[in-house]
Structures are given as structure tokens and as C-alpha cells.
mmCIF file with all atom_site columns, C-alpha atoms in Angstrom:
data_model
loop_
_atom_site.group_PDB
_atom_site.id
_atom_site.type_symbol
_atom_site.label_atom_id
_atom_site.label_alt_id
_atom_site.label_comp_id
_atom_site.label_asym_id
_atom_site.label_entity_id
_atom_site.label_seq_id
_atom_site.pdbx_PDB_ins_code
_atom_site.Cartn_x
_atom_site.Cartn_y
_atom_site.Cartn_z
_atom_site.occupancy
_atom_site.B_iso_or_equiv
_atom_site.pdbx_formal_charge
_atom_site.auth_seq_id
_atom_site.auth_comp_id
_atom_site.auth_asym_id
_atom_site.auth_atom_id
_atom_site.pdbx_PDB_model_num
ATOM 1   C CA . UNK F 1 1   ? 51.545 11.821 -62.649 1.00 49.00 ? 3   UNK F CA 1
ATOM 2   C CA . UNK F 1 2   ? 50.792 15.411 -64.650 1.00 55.00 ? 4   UNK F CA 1
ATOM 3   C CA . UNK F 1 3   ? 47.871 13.785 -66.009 1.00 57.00 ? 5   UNK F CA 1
ATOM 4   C CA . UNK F 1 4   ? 45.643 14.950 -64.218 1.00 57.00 ? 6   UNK F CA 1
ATOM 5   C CA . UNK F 1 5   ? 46.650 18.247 -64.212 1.00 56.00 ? 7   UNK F CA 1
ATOM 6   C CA . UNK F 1 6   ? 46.540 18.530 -68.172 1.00 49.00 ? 8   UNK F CA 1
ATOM 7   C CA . UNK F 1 7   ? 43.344 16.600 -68.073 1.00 53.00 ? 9   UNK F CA 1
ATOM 8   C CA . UNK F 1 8   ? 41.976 19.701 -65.721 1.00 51.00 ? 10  UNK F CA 1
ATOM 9   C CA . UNK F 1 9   ? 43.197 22.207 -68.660 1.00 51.00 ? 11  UNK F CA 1
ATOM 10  C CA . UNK F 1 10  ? 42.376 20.641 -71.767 1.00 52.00 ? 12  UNK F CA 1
ATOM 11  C CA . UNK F 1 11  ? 38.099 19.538 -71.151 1.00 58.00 ? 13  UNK F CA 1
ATOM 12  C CA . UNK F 1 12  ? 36.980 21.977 -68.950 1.00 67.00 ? 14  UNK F CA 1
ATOM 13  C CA . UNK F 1 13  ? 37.073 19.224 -66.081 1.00 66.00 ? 15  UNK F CA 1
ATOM 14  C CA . UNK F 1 14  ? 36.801 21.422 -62.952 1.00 70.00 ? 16  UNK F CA 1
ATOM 15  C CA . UNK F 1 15  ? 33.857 23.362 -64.370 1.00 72.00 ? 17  UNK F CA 1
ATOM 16  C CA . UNK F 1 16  ? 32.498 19.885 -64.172 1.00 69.00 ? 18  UNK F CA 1
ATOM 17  C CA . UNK F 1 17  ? 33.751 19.041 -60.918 1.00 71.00 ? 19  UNK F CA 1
ATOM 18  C CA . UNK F 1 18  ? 32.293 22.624 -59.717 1.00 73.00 ? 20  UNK F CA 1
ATOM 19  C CA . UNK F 1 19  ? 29.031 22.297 -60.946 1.00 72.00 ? 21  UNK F CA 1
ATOM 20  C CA . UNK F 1 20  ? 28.569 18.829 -58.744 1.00 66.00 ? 22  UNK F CA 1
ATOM 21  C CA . UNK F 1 21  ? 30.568 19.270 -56.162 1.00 70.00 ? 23  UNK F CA 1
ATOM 22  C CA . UNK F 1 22  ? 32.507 16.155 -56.875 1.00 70.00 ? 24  UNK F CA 1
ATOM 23  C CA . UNK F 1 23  ? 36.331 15.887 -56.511 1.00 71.00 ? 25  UNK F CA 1
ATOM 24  C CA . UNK F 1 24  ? 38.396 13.453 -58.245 1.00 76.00 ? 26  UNK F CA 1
ATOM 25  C CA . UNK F 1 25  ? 39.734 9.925  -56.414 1.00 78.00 ? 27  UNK F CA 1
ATOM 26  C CA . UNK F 1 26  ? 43.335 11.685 -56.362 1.00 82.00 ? 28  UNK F CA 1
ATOM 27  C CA . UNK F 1 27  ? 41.827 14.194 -54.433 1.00 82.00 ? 29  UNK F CA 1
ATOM 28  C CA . UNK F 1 28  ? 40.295 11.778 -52.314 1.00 82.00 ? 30  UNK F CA 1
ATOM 29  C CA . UNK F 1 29  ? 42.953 9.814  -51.500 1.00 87.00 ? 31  UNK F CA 1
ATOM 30  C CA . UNK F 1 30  ? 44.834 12.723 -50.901 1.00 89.00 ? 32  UNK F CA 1
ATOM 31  C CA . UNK F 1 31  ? 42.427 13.511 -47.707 1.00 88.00 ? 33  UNK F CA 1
ATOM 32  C CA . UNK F 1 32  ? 42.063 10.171 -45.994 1.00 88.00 ? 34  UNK F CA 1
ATOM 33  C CA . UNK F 1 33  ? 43.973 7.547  -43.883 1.00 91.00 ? 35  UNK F CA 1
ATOM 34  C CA . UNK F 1 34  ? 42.205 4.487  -46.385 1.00 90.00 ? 36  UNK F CA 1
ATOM 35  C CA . UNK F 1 35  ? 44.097 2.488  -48.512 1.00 89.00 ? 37  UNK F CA 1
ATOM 36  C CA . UNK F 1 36  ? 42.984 2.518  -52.235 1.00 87.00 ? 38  UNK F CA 1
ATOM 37  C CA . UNK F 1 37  ? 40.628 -0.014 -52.373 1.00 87.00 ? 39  UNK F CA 1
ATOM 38  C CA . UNK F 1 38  ? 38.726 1.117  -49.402 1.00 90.00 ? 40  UNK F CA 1
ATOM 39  C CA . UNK F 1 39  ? 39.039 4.364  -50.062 1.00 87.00 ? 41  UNK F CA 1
ATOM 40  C CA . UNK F 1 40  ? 37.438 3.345  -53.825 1.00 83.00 ? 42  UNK F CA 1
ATOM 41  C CA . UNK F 1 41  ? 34.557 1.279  -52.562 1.00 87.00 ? 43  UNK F CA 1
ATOM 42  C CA . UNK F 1 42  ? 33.764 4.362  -50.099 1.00 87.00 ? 44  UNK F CA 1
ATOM 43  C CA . UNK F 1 43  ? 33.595 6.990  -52.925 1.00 82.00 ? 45  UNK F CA 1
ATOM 44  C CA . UNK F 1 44  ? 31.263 4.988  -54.545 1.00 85.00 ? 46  UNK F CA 1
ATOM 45  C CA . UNK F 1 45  ? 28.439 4.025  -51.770 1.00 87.00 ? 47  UNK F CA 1
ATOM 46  C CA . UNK F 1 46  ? 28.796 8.124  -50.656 1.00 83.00 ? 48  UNK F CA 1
ATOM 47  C CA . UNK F 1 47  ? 27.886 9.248  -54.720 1.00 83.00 ? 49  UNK F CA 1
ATOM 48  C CA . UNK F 1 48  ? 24.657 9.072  -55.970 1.00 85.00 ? 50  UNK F CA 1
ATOM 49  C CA . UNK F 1 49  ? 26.070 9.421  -59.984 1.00 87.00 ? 51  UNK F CA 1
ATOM 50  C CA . UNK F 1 50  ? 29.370 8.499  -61.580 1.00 85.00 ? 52  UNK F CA 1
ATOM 51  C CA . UNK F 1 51  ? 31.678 9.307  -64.422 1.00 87.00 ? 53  UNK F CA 1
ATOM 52  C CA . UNK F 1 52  ? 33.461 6.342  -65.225 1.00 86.00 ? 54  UNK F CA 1
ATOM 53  C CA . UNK F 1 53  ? 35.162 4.362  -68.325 1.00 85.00 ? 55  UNK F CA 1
ATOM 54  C CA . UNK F 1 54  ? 34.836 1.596  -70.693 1.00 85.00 ? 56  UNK F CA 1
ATOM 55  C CA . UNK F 1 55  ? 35.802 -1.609 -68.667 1.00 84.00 ? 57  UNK F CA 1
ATOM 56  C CA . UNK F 1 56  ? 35.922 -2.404 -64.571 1.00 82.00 ? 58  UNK F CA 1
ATOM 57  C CA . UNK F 1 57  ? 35.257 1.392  -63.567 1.00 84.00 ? 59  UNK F CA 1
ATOM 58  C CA . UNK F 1 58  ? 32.147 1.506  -64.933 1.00 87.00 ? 60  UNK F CA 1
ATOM 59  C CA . UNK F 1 59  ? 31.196 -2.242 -64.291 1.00 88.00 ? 61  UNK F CA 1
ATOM 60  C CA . UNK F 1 60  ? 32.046 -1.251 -60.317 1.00 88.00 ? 62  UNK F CA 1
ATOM 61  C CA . UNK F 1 61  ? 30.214 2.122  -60.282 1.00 88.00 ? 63  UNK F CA 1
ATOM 62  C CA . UNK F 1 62  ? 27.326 0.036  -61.834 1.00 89.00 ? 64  UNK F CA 1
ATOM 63  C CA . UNK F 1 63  ? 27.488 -1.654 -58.523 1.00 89.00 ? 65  UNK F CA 1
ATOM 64  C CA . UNK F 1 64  ? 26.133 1.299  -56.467 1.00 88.00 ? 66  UNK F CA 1
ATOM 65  C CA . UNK F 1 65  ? 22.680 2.801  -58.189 1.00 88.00 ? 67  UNK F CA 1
ATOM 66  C CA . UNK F 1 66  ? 22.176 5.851  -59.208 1.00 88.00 ? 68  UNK F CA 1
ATOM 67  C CA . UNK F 1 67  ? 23.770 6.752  -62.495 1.00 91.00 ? 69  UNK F CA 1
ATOM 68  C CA . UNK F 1 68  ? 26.389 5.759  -64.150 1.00 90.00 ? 70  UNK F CA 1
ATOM 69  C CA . UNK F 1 69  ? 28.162 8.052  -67.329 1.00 91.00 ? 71  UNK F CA 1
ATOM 70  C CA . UNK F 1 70  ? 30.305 5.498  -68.986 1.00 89.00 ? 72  UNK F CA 1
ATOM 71  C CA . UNK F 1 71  ? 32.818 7.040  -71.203 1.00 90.00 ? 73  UNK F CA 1
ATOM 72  C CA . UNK F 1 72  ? 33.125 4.805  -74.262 1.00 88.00 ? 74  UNK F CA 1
ATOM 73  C CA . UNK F 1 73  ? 35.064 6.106  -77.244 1.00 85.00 ? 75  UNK F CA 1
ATOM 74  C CA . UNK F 1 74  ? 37.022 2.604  -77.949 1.00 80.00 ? 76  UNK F CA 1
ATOM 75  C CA . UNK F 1 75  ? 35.920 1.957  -81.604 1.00 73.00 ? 77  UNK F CA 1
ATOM 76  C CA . UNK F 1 76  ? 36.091 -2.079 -80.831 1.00 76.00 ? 78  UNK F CA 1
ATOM 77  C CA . UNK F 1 77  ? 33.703 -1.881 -77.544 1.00 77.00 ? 79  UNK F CA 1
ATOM 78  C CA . UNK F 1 78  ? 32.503 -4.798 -76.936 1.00 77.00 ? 80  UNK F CA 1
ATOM 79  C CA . UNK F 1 79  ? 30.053 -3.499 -73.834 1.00 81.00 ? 81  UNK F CA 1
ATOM 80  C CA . UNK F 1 80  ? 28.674 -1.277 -77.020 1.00 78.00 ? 82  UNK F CA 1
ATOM 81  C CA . UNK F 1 81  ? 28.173 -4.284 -79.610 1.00 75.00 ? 83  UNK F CA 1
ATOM 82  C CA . UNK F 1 82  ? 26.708 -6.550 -77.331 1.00 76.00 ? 84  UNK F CA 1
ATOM 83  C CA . UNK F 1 83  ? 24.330 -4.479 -75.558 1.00 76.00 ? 85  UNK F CA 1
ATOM 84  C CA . UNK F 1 84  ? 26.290 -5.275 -72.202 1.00 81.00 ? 86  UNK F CA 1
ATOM 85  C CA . UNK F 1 85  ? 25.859 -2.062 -70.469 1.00 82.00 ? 87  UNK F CA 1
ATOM 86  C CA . UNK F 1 86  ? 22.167 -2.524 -70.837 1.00 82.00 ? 88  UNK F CA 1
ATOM 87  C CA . UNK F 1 87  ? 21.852 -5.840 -70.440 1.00 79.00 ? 89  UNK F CA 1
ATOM 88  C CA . UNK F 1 88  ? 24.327 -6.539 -67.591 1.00 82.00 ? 90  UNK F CA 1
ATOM 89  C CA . UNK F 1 89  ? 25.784 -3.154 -65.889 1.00 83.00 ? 91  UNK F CA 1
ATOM 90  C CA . UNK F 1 90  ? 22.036 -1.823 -65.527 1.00 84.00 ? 92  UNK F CA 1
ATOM 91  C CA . UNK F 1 91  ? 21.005 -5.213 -63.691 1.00 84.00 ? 93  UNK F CA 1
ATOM 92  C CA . UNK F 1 92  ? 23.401 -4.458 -61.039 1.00 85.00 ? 94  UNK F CA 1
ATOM 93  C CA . UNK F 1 93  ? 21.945 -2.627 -58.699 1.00 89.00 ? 95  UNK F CA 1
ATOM 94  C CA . UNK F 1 94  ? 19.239 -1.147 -61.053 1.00 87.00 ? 96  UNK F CA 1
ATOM 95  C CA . UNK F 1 95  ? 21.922 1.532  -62.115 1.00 88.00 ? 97  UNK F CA 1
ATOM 96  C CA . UNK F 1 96  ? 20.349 4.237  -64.815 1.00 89.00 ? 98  UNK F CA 1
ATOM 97  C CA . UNK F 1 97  ? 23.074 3.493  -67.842 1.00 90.00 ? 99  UNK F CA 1
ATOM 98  C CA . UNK F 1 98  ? 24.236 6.467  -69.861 1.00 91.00 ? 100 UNK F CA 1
ATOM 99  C CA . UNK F 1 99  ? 26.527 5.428  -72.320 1.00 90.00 ? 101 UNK F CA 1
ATOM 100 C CA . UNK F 1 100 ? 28.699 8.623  -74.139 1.00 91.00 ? 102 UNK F CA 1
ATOM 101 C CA . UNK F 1 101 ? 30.754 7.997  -77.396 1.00 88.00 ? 103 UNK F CA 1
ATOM 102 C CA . UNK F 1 102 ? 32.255 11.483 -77.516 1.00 89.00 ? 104 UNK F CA 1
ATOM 103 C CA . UNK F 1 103 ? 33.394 14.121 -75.280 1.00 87.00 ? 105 UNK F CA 1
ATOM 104 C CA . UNK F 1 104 ? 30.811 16.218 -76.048 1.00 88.00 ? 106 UNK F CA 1
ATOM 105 C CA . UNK F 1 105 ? 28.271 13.570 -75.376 1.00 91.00 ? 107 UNK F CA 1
ATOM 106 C CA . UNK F 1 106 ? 29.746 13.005 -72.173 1.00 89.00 ? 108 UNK F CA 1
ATOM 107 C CA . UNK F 1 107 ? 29.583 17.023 -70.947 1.00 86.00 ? 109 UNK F CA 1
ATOM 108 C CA . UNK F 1 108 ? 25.823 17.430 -72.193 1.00 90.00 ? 110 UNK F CA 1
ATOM 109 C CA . UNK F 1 109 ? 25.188 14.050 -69.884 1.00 91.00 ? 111 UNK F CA 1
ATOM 110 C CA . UNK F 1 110 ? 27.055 15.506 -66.992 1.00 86.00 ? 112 UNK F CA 1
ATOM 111 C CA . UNK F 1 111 ? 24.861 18.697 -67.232 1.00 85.00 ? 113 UNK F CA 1
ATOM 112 C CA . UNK F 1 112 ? 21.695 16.925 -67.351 1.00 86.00 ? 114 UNK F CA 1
ATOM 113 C CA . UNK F 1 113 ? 21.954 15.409 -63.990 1.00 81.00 ? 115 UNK F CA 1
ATOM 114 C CA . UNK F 1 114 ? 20.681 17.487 -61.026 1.00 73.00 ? 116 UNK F CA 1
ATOM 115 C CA . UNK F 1 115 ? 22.877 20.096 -59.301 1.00 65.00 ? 117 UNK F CA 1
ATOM 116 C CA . UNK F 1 116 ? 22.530 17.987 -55.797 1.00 57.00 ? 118 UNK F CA 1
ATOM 117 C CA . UNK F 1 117 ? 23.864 14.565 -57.569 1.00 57.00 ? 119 UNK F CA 1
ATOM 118 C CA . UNK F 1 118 ? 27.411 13.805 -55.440 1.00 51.00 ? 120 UNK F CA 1
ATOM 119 C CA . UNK F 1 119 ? 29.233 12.756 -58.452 1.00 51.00 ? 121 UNK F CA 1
ATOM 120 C CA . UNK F 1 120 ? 31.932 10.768 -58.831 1.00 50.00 ? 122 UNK F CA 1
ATOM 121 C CA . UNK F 1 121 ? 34.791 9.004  -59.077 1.00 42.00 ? 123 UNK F CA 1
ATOM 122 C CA . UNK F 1 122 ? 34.216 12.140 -56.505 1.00 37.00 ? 124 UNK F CA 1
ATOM 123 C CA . UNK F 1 123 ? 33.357 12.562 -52.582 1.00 32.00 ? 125 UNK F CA 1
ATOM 124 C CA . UNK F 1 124 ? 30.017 14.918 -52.787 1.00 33.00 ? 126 UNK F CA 1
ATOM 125 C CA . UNK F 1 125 ? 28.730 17.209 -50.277 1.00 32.00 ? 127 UNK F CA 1
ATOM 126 C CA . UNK F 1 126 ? 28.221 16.059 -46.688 1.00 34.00 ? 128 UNK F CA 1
ATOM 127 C CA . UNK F 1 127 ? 30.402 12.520 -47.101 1.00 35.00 ? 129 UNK F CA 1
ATOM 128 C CA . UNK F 1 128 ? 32.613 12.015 -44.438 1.00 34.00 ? 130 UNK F CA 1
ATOM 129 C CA . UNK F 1 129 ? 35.951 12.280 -44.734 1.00 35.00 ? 131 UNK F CA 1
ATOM 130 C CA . UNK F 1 130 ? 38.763 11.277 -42.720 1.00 35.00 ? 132 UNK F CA 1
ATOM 131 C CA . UNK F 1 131 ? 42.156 13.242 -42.493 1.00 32.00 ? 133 UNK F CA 1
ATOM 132 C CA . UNK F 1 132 ? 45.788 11.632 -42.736 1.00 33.00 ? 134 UNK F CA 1
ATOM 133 C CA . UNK F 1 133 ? 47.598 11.119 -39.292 1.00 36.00 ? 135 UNK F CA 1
ATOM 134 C CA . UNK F 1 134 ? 50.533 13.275 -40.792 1.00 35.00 ? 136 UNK F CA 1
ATOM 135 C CA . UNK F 1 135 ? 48.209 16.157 -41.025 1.00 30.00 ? 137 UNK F CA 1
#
């Protein structure tokens, strides 16, 4: 969708991505036979930490341990005013909740976790992947 692409340029994304070796789900999908959903739910048991957003990505990567980054920068959060990442999202699967409110926030989290985290919405190192019959 080009997204992606200017997302890449604009917030140093793949220096990110490098640092973990994570990919992102459009990368994923791009390298497997599974249909989204499947492919989604697979991602997540293979990662040990996550990057996701306000709303159901971060309520389903606080199904799976580990950490979860939620990106929350919506001035009317209601996760945020109600304690609900903390209260709920953490309960889980005993998930460690990081909430980040800015960018910045967000980058200084993603640096904090260890080099060997597999982090996604990414497939990390030594997850099995499964190639398309077209290849």
C-alpha cells in the first residue's frame, strides 16, 4: 500500500527491525503459504516481545507473554484513563506492559529490550518459516 515503505523512511524503522532481528507481518506474509490469521497467531507464539498499537493489536500480543510496546498516542485513550493495559492486557498471559505516548518513547523502549528478544509484529531468529508453493 506505500505505507509501509514511507513508514521505513520517515522513523528510522529498519534500524529497529535490524537491531532485533524482527521483520514486519508484510514481510511475513510475504514468505509463507498461511492465510492471515494463521499466519498472525504464528508470529506471535514464535516472538518473545511486540510492538503493537492502541486497540486489538496490542490486546492480542498481550495474549502471548513476554513484552508488549503498545503505541498509544490517541489523546482520548481509554486503555490509558482507565488503567486497562495494567489492569487487563498484563493479566493475560502475565505480559510485561510498556505503554509509549510518543515516538520517542517508543524507540528508547525498543532499545531497552535485549538484543536476542524476536520482536514483533516480526518472525525472529530461528522461527520456522514456510515458503509459498509459487516459489
Amino acid at each position: 500500500d506505500g505505507k509501509v515503505a514511507l513508514r521505513r523512511k520517515s522513523c528510522h524503522f529498519d534500524d529497529v527491525l535490524r537491531a532485533h532481528g524482527a521483520m514486519t507481518f508484510q514481510d511475513v506474509l510475504a514468505t509463507t503459504t498461511l492465510g492471515w490469521n494463521e499466519a498472525h497467531y504464528a508470529v506471535h507464539a514464535a516472538a518473545r516481545a511486540f510492538v503493537s498499537c492502541q486497540g486489538g493489536t496490542a490486546i492480542i500480543a498481550s495474549l502471548f507473554g513476554g513484552t508488549n510496546l503498545i503505541y498509544d498516542v490517541w489523546p482520548g485513550s481509554g486503555e490509558r484513563s482507565t488503567n486497562e493495559y495494567q489492569r487487563l492486557h498484563a493479566t493475560f498471559s502475565n505480559a510485561s506492559i510498556r505503554v509509549a505516548t510518543s515516538f520517542a518513547r517508543l524507540l528508547q523502549l525498543a532499545r531497552e529490550l535485549p538484543a536476542s528478544s524476536a520482536l514483533g509484529l516480526g518472525l525472529g531468529r530461528g522461527a520456522p518459516r514456510s515458503r509459498r508453493a509459487s516459489d
